[in-house]
mmCIF file of C-alpha atoms and ligand atoms in Angstrom:
data_model
loop_
_atom_site.group_PDB
_atom_site.id
_atom_site.type_symbol
_atom_site.label_atom_id
_atom_site.label_comp_id
_atom_site.label_asym_id
_atom_site.label_seq_id
_atom_site.Cartn_x
_atom_site.Cartn_y
_atom_site.Cartn_z
ATOM 1 C CA MET A 294 87.103 78.279 112.633
ATOM 2 C CA GLY A 295 84.987 75.448 111.328
ATOM 3 C CA GLU A 296 85.480 73.927 107.912
ATOM 4 C CA THR A 297 85.110 76.976 105.760
ATOM 5 C CA SER A 298 88.084 79.244 105.951
ATOM 6 C CA LEU A 299 87.565 82.918 106.607
ATOM 7 C CA ARG A 300 89.461 83.541 103.388
ATOM 8 C CA GLU A 301 86.675 81.760 101.526
ATOM 9 C CA LEU A 302 83.939 83.576 103.447
ATOM 10 C CA LEU A 303 85.345 87.085 103.019
ATOM 11 C CA GLY A 304 87.203 86.751 99.741
ATOM 12 C CA VAL A 305 85.854 88.938 96.939
ATOM 13 C CA LYS A 306 84.042 86.879 94.302
ATOM 14 C CA PRO A 307 84.602 87.527 90.599
ATOM 15 C CA GLY A 308 82.217 90.007 88.990
ATOM 16 C CA PRO A 309 80.640 93.281 90.030
ATOM 17 C CA VAL A 310 80.708 94.190 93.728
ATOM 18 C CA ASP A 311 77.957 96.249 95.385
ATOM 19 C CA LEU A 312 79.184 97.290 98.832
ATOM 20 C CA ARG A 313 75.669 98.393 99.787
ATOM 21 C CA THR A 314 74.612 94.743 99.848
ATOM 22 C CA ILE A 315 77.326 93.819 102.357
ATOM 23 C CA ASP A 316 76.151 94.447 105.919
ATOM 24 C CA THR A 317 78.814 96.357 107.843
ATOM 25 C CA ARG A 318 77.573 94.805 111.116
ATOM 26 C CA ALA A 319 77.694 91.223 109.869
ATOM 27 C CA THR A 320 80.094 88.755 111.506
ATOM 28 C CA PRO A 321 80.756 85.915 109.009
ATOM 29 C CA GLY A 322 82.605 82.974 110.523
ATOM 30 C CA ASP A 323 82.485 84.601 113.962
ATOM 31 C CA PRO A 324 83.733 82.147 116.620
ATOM 32 C CA GLY A 325 80.740 82.868 118.899
ATOM 33 C CA GLY A 326 80.419 86.493 119.943
ATOM 34 C CA LYS A 327 82.639 89.145 121.421
ATOM 35 C CA GLU A 328 84.177 87.219 124.320
ATOM 36 C CA LYS A 329 84.951 84.125 122.295
ATOM 37 C CA ALA A 330 86.350 86.158 119.421
ATOM 38 C CA THR A 331 88.648 88.033 121.781
ATOM 39 C CA ALA A 332 89.899 84.767 123.282
ATOM 40 C CA ALA A 333 90.275 83.297 119.784
ATOM 41 C CA ARG A 334 92.268 86.348 118.707
ATOM 42 C CA GLU A 335 94.701 85.897 121.586
ATOM 43 C CA GLN A 336 95.215 82.288 120.605
ATOM 44 C CA THR A 337 95.651 83.281 116.979
ATOM 45 C CA GLY A 338 98.223 85.830 118.133
ATOM 46 C CA ARG A 339 100.380 83.026 119.513
ATOM 47 C CA ALA A 340 100.072 81.093 116.250
ATOM 48 C CA LEU A 341 100.988 84.243 114.325
ATOM 49 C CA ALA A 342 104.121 84.661 116.419
ATOM 50 C CA ASP A 343 105.214 81.075 115.686
ATOM 51 C CA LEU A 344 104.509 81.363 111.960
ATOM 52 C CA GLN A 345 106.267 84.712 111.787
ATOM 53 C CA GLU A 346 109.326 83.243 113.494
ATOM 54 C CA GLN A 347 109.405 80.334 111.037
ATOM 55 C CA MET A 348 109.218 82.727 108.128
ATOM 56 C CA PHE A 349 112.061 84.838 109.456
ATOM 57 C CA ALA A 350 114.133 81.743 110.256
ATOM 58 C CA MET A 351 113.647 80.456 106.704
ATOM 59 C CA ALA A 352 114.956 83.722 105.307
ATOM 60 C CA ALA A 353 117.895 83.781 107.730
ATOM 61 C CA VAL A 354 118.943 80.142 107.395
ATOM 62 C CA GLU A 355 117.716 79.057 103.962
ATOM 63 C CA ASP A 356 117.697 82.322 102.030
ATOM 64 C CA SER A 357 113.986 81.836 101.512
ATOM 65 C CA PRO A 358 112.410 84.813 99.683
ATOM 66 C CA LYS A 359 109.068 84.343 101.466
ATOM 67 C CA ARG A 360 107.457 87.323 103.200
ATOM 68 C CA LEU A 361 103.988 88.620 103.832
ATOM 69 C CA LEU A 362 102.374 91.919 102.956
ATOM 70 C CA LEU A 363 99.110 92.987 104.554
ATOM 71 C CA VAL A 364 97.479 95.902 102.733
ATOM 72 C CA LEU A 365 94.871 97.706 104.842
ATOM 73 C CA GLN A 366 92.362 100.009 103.232
ATOM 74 C CA GLY A 367 89.228 101.661 104.557
ATOM 75 C CA MET A 368 87.560 104.989 105.103
ATOM 76 C CA ASP A 369 88.709 107.152 108.001
ATOM 77 C CA ALA A 370 87.842 105.590 111.384
ATOM 78 C CA SER A 371 87.437 102.118 109.908
ATOM 79 C CA GLY A 372 89.842 100.724 112.483
ATOM 80 C CA LYS A 373 93.083 100.265 110.589
ATOM 81 C CA ASP A 374 95.228 101.242 113.585
ATOM 82 C CA GLY A 375 93.420 98.797 115.873
ATOM 83 C CA ALA A 376 93.719 96.047 113.276
ATOM 84 C CA ILE A 377 97.483 96.488 113.334
ATOM 85 C CA LYS A 378 97.803 96.841 117.094
ATOM 86 C CA ARG A 379 95.379 94.072 118.080
ATOM 87 C CA GLY A 380 94.969 91.965 114.950
ATOM 88 C CA LEU A 381 98.725 91.466 114.644
ATOM 89 C CA GLY A 382 99.420 92.079 118.327
ATOM 90 C CA GLY A 383 101.049 88.692 118.849
ATOM 91 C CA MET A 384 103.826 89.327 116.383
ATOM 92 C CA ASN A 385 107.357 90.399 117.165
ATOM 93 C CA PRO A 386 107.772 94.032 116.013
ATOM 94 C CA LYS A 387 111.411 93.261 115.284
ATOM 95 C CA TRP A 388 110.426 91.244 112.219
ATOM 96 C CA MET A 389 107.710 93.606 111.059
ATOM 97 C CA HIS A 390 107.708 96.612 108.806
ATOM 98 C CA VAL A 391 104.664 98.851 109.179
ATOM 99 C CA LYS A 392 104.212 101.824 106.897
ATOM 100 C CA GLY A 393 101.400 104.379 106.728
ATOM 101 C CA PHE A 394 100.901 106.177 103.415
ATOM 102 C CA GLU A 395 99.674 109.750 103.504
ATOM 103 C CA ALA A 396 99.331 112.300 100.734
ATOM 104 C CA PRO A 397 102.589 112.177 98.749
ATOM 105 C CA THR A 398 105.397 114.555 99.691
ATOM 106 C CA GLU A 399 106.754 116.884 97.025
ATOM 107 C CA GLU A 400 109.502 114.444 96.245
ATOM 108 C CA GLU A 401 107.175 111.456 96.082
ATOM 109 C CA ALA A 402 104.825 113.347 93.797
ATOM 110 C CA ARG A 403 107.638 113.817 91.289
ATOM 111 C CA HIS A 404 107.923 110.035 90.822
ATOM 112 C CA HIS A 405 105.722 107.272 89.464
ATOM 113 C CA PHE A 406 102.994 106.403 91.989
ATOM 114 C CA LEU A 407 104.617 103.036 92.765
ATOM 115 C CA TRP A 408 108.008 104.560 93.549
ATOM 116 C CA ARG A 409 107.311 105.216 97.232
ATOM 117 C CA ILE A 410 105.513 101.878 97.522
ATOM 118 C CA ARG A 411 108.386 99.779 96.154
ATOM 119 C CA ARG A 412 110.711 101.246 98.778
ATOM 120 C CA GLU A 413 108.548 99.868 101.570
ATOM 121 C CA VAL A 414 108.030 96.324 100.339
ATOM 122 C CA PRO A 415 109.060 93.990 103.163
ATOM 123 C CA ALA A 416 112.392 92.181 102.870
ATOM 124 C CA PRO A 417 112.441 88.360 102.837
ATOM 125 C CA GLY A 418 111.290 86.954 106.187
ATOM 126 C CA ILE A 419 109.504 90.146 107.217
ATOM 127 C CA VAL A 420 105.807 90.820 107.806
ATOM 128 C CA GLY A 421 104.964 94.085 106.056
ATOM 129 C CA VAL A 422 101.861 96.151 106.709
ATOM 130 C CA PHE A 423 100.642 99.004 104.554
ATOM 131 C CA ASP A 424 98.203 101.326 106.311
ATOM 132 C CA ARG A 425 96.769 102.715 103.056
ATOM 133 C CA SER A 426 98.739 101.939 99.961
ATOM 134 C CA HIS A 427 99.101 102.260 96.189
ATOM 135 C CA TYR A 428 95.306 101.844 96.078
ATOM 136 C CA GLU A 429 94.924 105.461 97.190
ATOM 137 C CA ASP A 430 96.140 106.301 93.700
ATOM 138 C CA VAL A 431 92.899 104.923 92.238
ATOM 139 C CA LEU A 432 90.724 105.966 95.212
ATOM 140 C CA VAL A 433 91.295 109.396 96.750
ATOM 141 C CA VAL A 434 93.123 110.464 93.603
ATOM 142 C CA ARG A 435 90.139 109.506 91.456
ATOM 143 C CA VAL A 436 87.466 110.931 93.761
ATOM 144 C CA TYR A 437 89.136 114.355 93.862
ATOM 145 C CA SER A 438 90.450 114.229 90.270
ATOM 146 C CA LEU A 439 94.009 114.789 91.511
ATOM 147 C CA VAL A 440 95.196 113.460 88.163
ATOM 148 C CA PRO A 441 93.191 113.138 84.927
ATOM 149 C CA GLU A 442 91.282 109.947 84.217
ATOM 150 C CA ASP A 443 93.651 108.866 81.450
ATOM 151 C CA VAL A 444 96.365 108.770 84.114
ATOM 152 C CA TRP A 445 94.530 106.850 86.852
ATOM 153 C CA GLN A 446 92.599 104.490 84.585
ATOM 154 C CA PRO A 447 95.681 102.423 83.499
ATOM 155 C CA ARG A 448 96.763 102.117 87.124
ATOM 156 C CA PHE A 449 94.494 99.130 87.802
ATOM 157 C CA GLU A 450 96.538 97.063 85.364
ATOM 158 C CA GLU A 451 99.809 98.550 86.583
ATOM 159 C CA ILE A 452 98.868 97.555 90.112
ATOM 160 C CA ASN A 453 98.038 93.994 89.041
ATOM 161 C CA ALA A 454 101.368 93.686 87.245
ATOM 162 C CA PHE A 455 103.242 95.163 90.218
ATOM 163 C CA GLU A 456 101.572 92.789 92.667
ATOM 164 C CA ARG A 457 102.274 89.887 90.322
ATOM 165 C CA GLU A 458 105.932 90.825 90.357
ATOM 166 C CA LEU A 459 105.924 90.883 94.166
ATOM 167 C CA ALA A 460 104.171 87.524 94.328
ATOM 168 C CA ASP A 461 106.789 86.057 91.984
ATOM 169 C CA ASP A 462 109.426 87.393 94.388
ATOM 170 C CA GLY A 463 107.932 85.461 97.308
ATOM 171 C CA VAL A 464 105.539 88.051 98.722
ATOM 172 C CA ALA A 465 102.227 86.616 99.971
ATOM 173 C CA ILE A 466 99.812 89.516 99.612
ATOM 174 C CA VAL A 467 96.648 89.889 101.730
ATOM 175 C CA LYS A 468 94.484 92.906 100.975
ATOM 176 C CA VAL A 469 91.851 93.831 103.534
ATOM 177 C CA PHE A 470 89.100 96.398 103.191
ATOM 178 C CA LEU A 471 87.562 97.413 106.515
ATOM 179 C CA HIS A 472 83.954 98.036 105.541
ATOM 180 C CA ILE A 473 82.157 100.516 107.839
ATOM 181 C CA SER A 474 78.887 102.376 107.456
ATOM 182 C CA ARG A 475 78.664 106.124 107.134
ATOM 183 C CA ASP A 476 76.709 106.246 110.423
ATOM 184 C CA TYR A 477 79.364 104.304 112.281
ATOM 185 C CA GLN A 478 82.020 106.650 110.949
ATOM 186 C CA LEU A 479 80.028 109.646 112.179
ATOM 187 C CA GLU A 480 79.798 108.166 115.664
ATOM 188 C CA ARG A 481 83.554 107.542 115.747
ATOM 189 C CA GLN A 482 84.459 110.956 114.379
ATOM 190 C CA ILE A 483 82.225 112.705 116.906
ATOM 191 C CA ARG A 484 83.902 110.776 119.693
ATOM 192 C CA ARG A 485 87.253 111.763 118.271
ATOM 193 C CA LEU A 486 86.381 115.424 118.692
ATOM 194 C CA GLU A 487 84.884 114.914 122.120
ATOM 195 C CA ARG A 488 87.705 112.855 123.616
ATOM 196 C CA VAL A 489 90.847 114.797 124.222
ATOM 197 C CA ASP A 490 93.018 111.679 123.955
ATOM 198 C CA LYS A 491 91.624 110.963 120.467
ATOM 199 C CA ARG A 492 91.407 114.519 119.181
ATOM 200 C CA TRP A 493 94.877 114.407 117.637
ATOM 201 C CA LYS A 494 93.535 112.069 114.960
ATOM 202 C CA PHE A 495 90.878 114.510 113.820
ATOM 203 C CA ASN A 496 91.430 115.912 110.364
ATOM 204 C CA GLU A 497 88.911 118.211 108.745
ATOM 205 C CA ALA A 498 89.649 116.656 105.333
ATOM 206 C CA ASP A 499 87.934 113.523 106.631
ATOM 207 C CA ILE A 500 84.657 115.481 106.567
ATOM 208 C CA ASP A 501 85.253 116.138 102.863
ATOM 209 C CA ASP A 502 85.677 112.396 102.386
ATOM 210 C CA ARG A 503 82.349 111.784 104.181
ATOM 211 C CA GLU A 504 80.729 114.145 101.737
ATOM 212 C CA HIS A 505 82.095 112.032 98.878
ATOM 213 C CA TRP A 506 81.072 108.731 100.465
ATOM 214 C CA ASP A 507 79.320 107.296 97.413
ATOM 215 C CA GLU A 508 82.157 108.231 95.123
ATOM 216 C CA PHE A 509 84.602 106.457 97.403
ATOM 217 C CA ARG A 510 82.251 103.494 97.484
ATOM 218 C CA THR A 511 82.130 103.180 93.697
ATOM 219 C CA ALA A 512 85.890 103.693 93.472
ATOM 220 C CA TYR A 513 86.402 100.850 95.962
ATOM 221 C CA GLU A 514 83.947 98.654 94.055
ATOM 222 C CA GLU A 515 85.975 99.075 90.899
ATOM 223 C CA VAL A 516 89.158 98.195 92.785
ATOM 224 C CA PHE A 517 87.546 94.940 93.981
ATOM 225 C CA GLU A 518 86.403 94.095 90.470
ATOM 226 C CA ARG A 519 89.660 94.864 88.743
ATOM 227 C CA CYS A 520 92.397 94.138 91.258
ATOM 228 C CA ASN A 521 91.213 90.953 92.930
ATOM 229 C CA THR A 522 93.711 88.426 91.590
ATOM 230 C CA PRO A 523 94.734 84.903 92.603
ATOM 231 C CA TRP A 524 98.156 86.261 93.586
ATOM 232 C CA ALA A 525 96.808 89.236 95.552
ATOM 233 C CA PRO A 526 93.238 88.633 96.739
ATOM 234 C CA TRP A 527 90.955 91.171 98.374
ATOM 235 C CA TYR A 528 88.955 90.462 101.528
ATOM 236 C CA ILE A 529 86.022 92.603 102.610
ATOM 237 C CA VAL A 530 85.741 92.649 106.403
ATOM 238 C CA PRO A 531 82.481 94.037 107.839
ATOM 239 C CA ALA A 532 83.919 96.473 110.344
ATOM 240 C CA ASP A 533 81.248 98.197 112.424
ATOM 241 C CA ARG A 534 82.054 95.787 115.252
ATOM 242 C CA LYS A 535 85.510 96.297 116.631
ATOM 243 C CA TRP A 536 85.925 92.811 118.094
ATOM 244 C CA TYR A 537 84.943 91.201 114.819
ATOM 245 C CA ARG A 538 87.232 93.221 112.594
ATOM 246 C CA MET A 539 90.255 92.677 114.839
ATOM 247 C CA TRP A 540 89.610 88.934 115.011
ATOM 248 C CA ALA A 541 88.977 88.734 111.266
ATOM 249 C CA VAL A 542 92.249 90.445 110.386
ATOM 250 C CA SER A 543 94.241 88.147 112.677
ATOM 251 C CA GLN A 544 92.490 85.101 111.214
ATOM 252 C CA LEU A 545 93.007 86.148 107.580
ATOM 253 C CA VAL A 546 96.703 86.732 108.197
ATOM 254 C CA LYS A 547 97.026 83.418 109.999
ATOM 255 C CA GLU A 548 95.328 81.517 107.179
ATOM 256 C CA THR A 549 97.608 83.210 104.661
ATOM 257 C CA LEU A 550 100.753 82.324 106.620
ATOM 258 C CA GLU A 551 99.484 78.762 106.965
ATOM 259 C CA GLY A 552 99.085 78.609 103.209
ATOM 260 C CA MET A 553 102.758 79.547 102.703
ATOM 261 C CA ARG A 554 104.106 76.127 103.699
ATOM 262 C CA LEU A 555 106.512 77.481 106.279
ATOM 263 C CA HIS A 556 108.717 75.293 108.443
ATOM 264 C CA SER A 557 111.449 75.600 111.027
ATOM 265 C CA PRO A 558 114.826 75.170 109.321
ATOM 266 C CA GLU A 559 116.398 71.948 110.526
ATOM 267 C CA ARG A 560 120.035 72.990 110.258
ATOM 268 C CA ARG A 561 121.243 69.502 109.408
ATOM 269 C CA GLU A 562 124.824 70.783 109.336
ATOM 270 C CA LEU A 563 124.831 71.048 113.125
ATOM 271 C CA ASP A 564 126.364 68.133 115.004
ATOM 272 C CA ILE A 565 123.821 68.297 117.833
ATOM 273 C CA PRO A 566 125.382 65.673 120.176
ATOM 274 C CA ARG A 567 128.801 67.310 119.902
ATOM 275 C CA LEU A 568 127.393 70.801 120.494
ATOM 276 C CA LEU A 569 125.320 69.624 123.470
ATOM 277 C CA GLU A 570 128.354 67.997 124.981
ATOM 278 C CA ARG A 571 130.422 71.100 124.460
ATOM 279 C CA LEU A 572 127.692 73.267 125.959
ATOM 280 C CA ARG A 573 127.360 71.077 129.043
ATOM 281 C CA ASP A 574 131.108 71.145 129.559
ATOM 282 C CA SER A 575 131.382 74.888 129.113
HETATM 283 P P1 AMP B 1406 95.446 108.768 107.690
HETATM 284 O O1 AMP B 1406 95.232 107.389 107.132
HETATM 285 O O2 AMP B 1406 94.414 109.177 108.690
HETATM 286 O O3 AMP B 1406 96.845 108.979 108.175
HETATM 287 O O4 AMP B 1406 95.252 109.787 106.482
HETATM 288 C C1 AMP B 1406 96.088 109.762 105.387
HETATM 289 C C2 AMP B 1406 95.488 110.599 104.321
HETATM 290 O O5 AMP B 1406 96.381 110.588 103.230
HETATM 291 C C3 AMP B 1406 94.153 110.099 103.814
HETATM 292 O O6 AMP B 1406 93.242 111.146 103.775
HETATM 293 C C4 AMP B 1406 94.486 109.592 102.426
HETATM 294 O O7 AMP B 1406 93.408 109.710 101.546
HETATM 295 C C5 AMP B 1406 95.659 110.473 102.045
HETATM 296 N N1 AMP B 1406 96.452 109.835 100.999
HETATM 297 C C6 AMP B 1406 97.091 108.673 101.049
HETATM 298 N N2 AMP B 1406 97.673 108.377 99.865
HETATM 299 C C7 AMP B 1406 97.380 109.399 99.037
HETATM 300 C C8 AMP B 1406 97.685 109.692 97.691
HETATM 301 N N3 AMP B 1406 98.413 108.844 96.936
HETATM 302 N N4 AMP B 1406 97.228 110.842 97.178
HETATM 303 C C9 AMP B 1406 96.499 111.688 97.925
HETATM 304 N N5 AMP B 1406 96.171 111.476 99.201
HETATM 305 C C10 AMP B 1406 96.601 110.343 99.763
HETATM 306 MG MG1 MG B 1407 92.713 109.611 109.614
#
């Protein structure tokens, strides 16, 4: 990256958001095309691994509460799986907690919408990833009127308060929307039906979602207007190009970790010369 951070380039600005004015094929901050972005992503992956290790070490040695939570949202086929696999590919799965949120189970539906979310918040030192999230409760739930408006409307503020609470507990929150076009989705969904190795992902309900595209769009726009906070910012990643979206996710996570002022615990209590001597003699 040059001087402007990707967080600045892709961060949602205050005020109304019109997703139709954001080109899904754009590549802001792109390091120079597909090949260079792929190489850059591999390098970023190594940096991510180092930062992740520091964060875990700080929790283990210093009782640091710091952790990271990446929230991924996007329409079906927007590339959330690939963003996890490739965007965070350099990280050690041992210190990660990845959770996909589907339609609530019977038990989950009996609780407050944040109940199942709170249970999956990463522990100190851990990199958490939500593949879909509490935002579904003001997105899909709103589009299909799964609860009345007087129930979902207050959720924007509840979400802000919840995320504030997490931030105060040491959680660095990065929220990424993978922004694809309806045409790109069609292409991907057709391929999903045609390719036997991808067919398992096909879900007819995703066609219903396509038919409510504009309602999802306006629901997302309201999320970006109302839930983009200093403690839990939203980033809109143009996502019709696979190489760009995977690079962008890795870069946004790296910049966030870099902003957390992590370090390797020094362990001053260790008498290094004595331990080295003992090791050599052992
Ligand atoms: P996938 O991301 O392909 O595994 O699909 C998960 C599905 O679960 C999507 O269609 C989401 O819209 C749906 N989903 C996730 N959270 C909720 C929720 N709170 N209420 C209803 N549907 C949800
Ligand atoms: Mg799906």
